[in-house]
GROMACS .gro file of C-alpha atoms in nm:
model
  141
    1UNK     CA    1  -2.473   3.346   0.739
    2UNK     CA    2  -2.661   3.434   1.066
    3UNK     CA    3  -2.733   3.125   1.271
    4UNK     CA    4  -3.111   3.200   1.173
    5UNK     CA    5  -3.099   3.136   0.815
    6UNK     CA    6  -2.902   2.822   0.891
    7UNK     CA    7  -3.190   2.727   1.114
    8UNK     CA    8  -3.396   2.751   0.830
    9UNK     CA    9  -3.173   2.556   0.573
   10UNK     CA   10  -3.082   2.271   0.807
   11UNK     CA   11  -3.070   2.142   1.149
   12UNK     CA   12  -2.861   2.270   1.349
   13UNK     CA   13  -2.693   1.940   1.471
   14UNK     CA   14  -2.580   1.873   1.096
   15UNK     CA   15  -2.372   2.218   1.061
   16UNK     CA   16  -2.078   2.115   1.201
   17UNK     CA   17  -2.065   1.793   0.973
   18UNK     CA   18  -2.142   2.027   0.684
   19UNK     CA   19  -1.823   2.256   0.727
   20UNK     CA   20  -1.608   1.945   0.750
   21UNK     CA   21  -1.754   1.833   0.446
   22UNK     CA   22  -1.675   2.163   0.274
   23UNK     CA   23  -1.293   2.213   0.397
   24UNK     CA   24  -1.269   1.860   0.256
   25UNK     CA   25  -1.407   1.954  -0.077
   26UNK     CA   26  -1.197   2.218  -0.074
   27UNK     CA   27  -0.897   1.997   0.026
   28UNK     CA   28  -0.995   1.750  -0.219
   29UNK     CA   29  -1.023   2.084  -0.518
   30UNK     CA   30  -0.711   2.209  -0.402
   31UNK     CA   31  -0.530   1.873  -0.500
   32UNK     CA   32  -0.733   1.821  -0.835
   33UNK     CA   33  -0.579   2.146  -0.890
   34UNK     CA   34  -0.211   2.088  -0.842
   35UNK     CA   35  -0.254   1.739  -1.011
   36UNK     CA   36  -0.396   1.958  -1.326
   37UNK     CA   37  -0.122   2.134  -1.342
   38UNK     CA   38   0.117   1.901  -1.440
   39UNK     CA   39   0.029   1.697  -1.743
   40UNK     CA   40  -0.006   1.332  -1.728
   41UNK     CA   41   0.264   1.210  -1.930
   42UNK     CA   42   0.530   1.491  -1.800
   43UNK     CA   43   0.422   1.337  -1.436
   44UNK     CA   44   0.467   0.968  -1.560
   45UNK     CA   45   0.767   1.018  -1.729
   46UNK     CA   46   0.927   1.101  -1.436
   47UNK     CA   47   0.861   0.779  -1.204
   48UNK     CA   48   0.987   0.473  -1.233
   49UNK     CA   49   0.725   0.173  -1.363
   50UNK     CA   50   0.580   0.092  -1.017
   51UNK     CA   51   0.554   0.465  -0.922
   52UNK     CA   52   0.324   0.449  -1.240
   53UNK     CA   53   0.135   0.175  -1.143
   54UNK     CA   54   0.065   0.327  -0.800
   55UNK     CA   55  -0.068   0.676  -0.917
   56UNK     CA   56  -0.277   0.477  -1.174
   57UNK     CA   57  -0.407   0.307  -0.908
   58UNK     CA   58  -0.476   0.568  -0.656
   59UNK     CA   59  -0.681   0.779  -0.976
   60UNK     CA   60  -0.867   0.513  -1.021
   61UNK     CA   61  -0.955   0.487  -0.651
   62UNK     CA   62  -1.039   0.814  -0.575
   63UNK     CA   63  -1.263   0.882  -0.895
   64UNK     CA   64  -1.481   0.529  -0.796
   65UNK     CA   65  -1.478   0.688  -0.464
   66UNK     CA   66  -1.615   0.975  -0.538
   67UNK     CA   67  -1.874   0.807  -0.788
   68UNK     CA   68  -1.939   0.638  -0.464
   69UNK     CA   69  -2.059   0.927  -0.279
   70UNK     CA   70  -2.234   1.081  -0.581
   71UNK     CA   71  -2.447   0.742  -0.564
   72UNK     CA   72  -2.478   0.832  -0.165
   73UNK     CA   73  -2.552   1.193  -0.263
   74UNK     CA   74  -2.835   1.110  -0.536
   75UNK     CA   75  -3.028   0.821  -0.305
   76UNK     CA   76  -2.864   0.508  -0.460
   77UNK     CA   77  -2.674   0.252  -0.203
   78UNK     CA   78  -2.381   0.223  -0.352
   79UNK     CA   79  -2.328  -0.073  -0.203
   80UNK     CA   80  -2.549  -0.257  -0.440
   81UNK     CA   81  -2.404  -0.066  -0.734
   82UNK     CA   82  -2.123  -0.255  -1.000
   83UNK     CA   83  -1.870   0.041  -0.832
   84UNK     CA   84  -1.847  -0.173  -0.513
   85UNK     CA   85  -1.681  -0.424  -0.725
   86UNK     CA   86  -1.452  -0.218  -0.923
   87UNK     CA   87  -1.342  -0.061  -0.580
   88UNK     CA   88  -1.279  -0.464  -0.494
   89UNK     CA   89  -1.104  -0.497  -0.774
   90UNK     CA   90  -0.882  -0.164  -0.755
   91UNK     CA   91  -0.827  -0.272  -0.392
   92UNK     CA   92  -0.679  -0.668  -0.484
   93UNK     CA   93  -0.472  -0.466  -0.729
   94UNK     CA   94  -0.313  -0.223  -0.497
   95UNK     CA   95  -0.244  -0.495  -0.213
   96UNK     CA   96   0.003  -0.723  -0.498
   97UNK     CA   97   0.168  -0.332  -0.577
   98UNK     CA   98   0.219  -0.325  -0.193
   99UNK     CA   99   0.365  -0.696  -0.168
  100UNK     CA  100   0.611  -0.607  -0.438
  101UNK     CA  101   0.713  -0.243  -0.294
  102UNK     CA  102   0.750  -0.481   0.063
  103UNK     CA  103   0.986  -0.701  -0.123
  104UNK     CA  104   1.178  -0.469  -0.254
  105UNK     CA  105   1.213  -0.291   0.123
  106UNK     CA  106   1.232  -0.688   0.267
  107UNK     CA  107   1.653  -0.757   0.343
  108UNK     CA  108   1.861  -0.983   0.083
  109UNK     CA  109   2.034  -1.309   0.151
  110UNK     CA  110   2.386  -1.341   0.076
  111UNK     CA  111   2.441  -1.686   0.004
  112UNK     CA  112   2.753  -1.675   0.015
  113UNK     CA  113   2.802  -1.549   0.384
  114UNK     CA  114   2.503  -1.742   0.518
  115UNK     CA  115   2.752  -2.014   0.386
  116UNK     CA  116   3.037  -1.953   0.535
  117UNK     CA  117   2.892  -1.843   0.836
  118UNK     CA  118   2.756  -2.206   0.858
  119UNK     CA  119   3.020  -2.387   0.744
  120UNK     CA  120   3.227  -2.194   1.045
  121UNK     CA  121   2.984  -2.266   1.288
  122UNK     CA  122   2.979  -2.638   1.242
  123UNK     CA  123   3.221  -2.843   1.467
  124UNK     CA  124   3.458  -3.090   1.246
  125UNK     CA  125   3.687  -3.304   1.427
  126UNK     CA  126   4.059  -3.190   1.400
  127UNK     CA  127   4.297  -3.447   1.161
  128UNK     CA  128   4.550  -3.479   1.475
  129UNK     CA  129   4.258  -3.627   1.700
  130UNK     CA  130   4.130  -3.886   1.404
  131UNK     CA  131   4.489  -3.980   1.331
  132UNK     CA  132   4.560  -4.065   1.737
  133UNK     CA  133   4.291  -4.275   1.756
  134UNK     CA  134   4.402  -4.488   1.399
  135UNK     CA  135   4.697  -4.529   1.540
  136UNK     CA  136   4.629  -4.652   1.928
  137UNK     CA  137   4.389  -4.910   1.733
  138UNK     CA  138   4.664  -5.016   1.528
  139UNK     CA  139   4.893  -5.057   1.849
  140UNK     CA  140   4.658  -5.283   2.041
  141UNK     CA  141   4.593  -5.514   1.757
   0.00000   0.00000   0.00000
């Protein structure tokens, strides 16, 4: 395209947005390929419940996101539109899956050495020192 038919199509100033908007439509088509290719139960069969949840999740993100910018696309604010909400709600939902994968990651107690390592750090008087002190009150009586 000659920079003179782009001149007549749209600004100039825009046409470097534009080609950033196409390599990531073509990003975003690459990956809707790849995730074709595999079928949806073959891919979930594979991970692990929480795995599940979080490619659930992520689906249903991207396709309200991309509702979103059709909205943006066809003159409707979005923003004003019930898809705001679900995005809300998809959002709340991915935070708890992120709390849980954090808790798994967070580092276990082990009672049973915090114990000991307590119990060893505590002074207790020695039996020989108690037993001195009986007996020297014993003496002076």
């Amino acid at each position: 395209m000659t920079s003179k038919e782009m001149n007549e199509d749209y600004p100039v100033e825009i046409h470097e947005y534009l080609s950033a908007f196409e390599n990531s439509i073509s990003s975003v088509d690459e990956m809707l390929k790849t995730m074709m290719s595999v079928s949806r139960n073959e891919l979930l069969q594979k991970l692990d419940p929480l795995e599940q949840a979080k490619v659930d999740l992520l689906s249903a993100y991207t396709l309200n996101s991309m509702f979103w910018v059709y909205l943006a696309t066809q003159g409707v604010n979005p923003k004003e539109h019930p898809v705001k909400q679900e995005l809300e709600r998809i959002r709340v939902y991915m935070n708890k899956v992120k709390e849980i994968t954090d808790k798994k990651k967070a580092a276990k107690l082990d009672r049973g050495a915090a114990s000991r390592f307590v119990k060893n750090a505590l002074w207790e008087p020695k039996q020989k020192s108690a037993s001195n002190a009986t007996n020297k009150r014993k003496s002076k009586n």
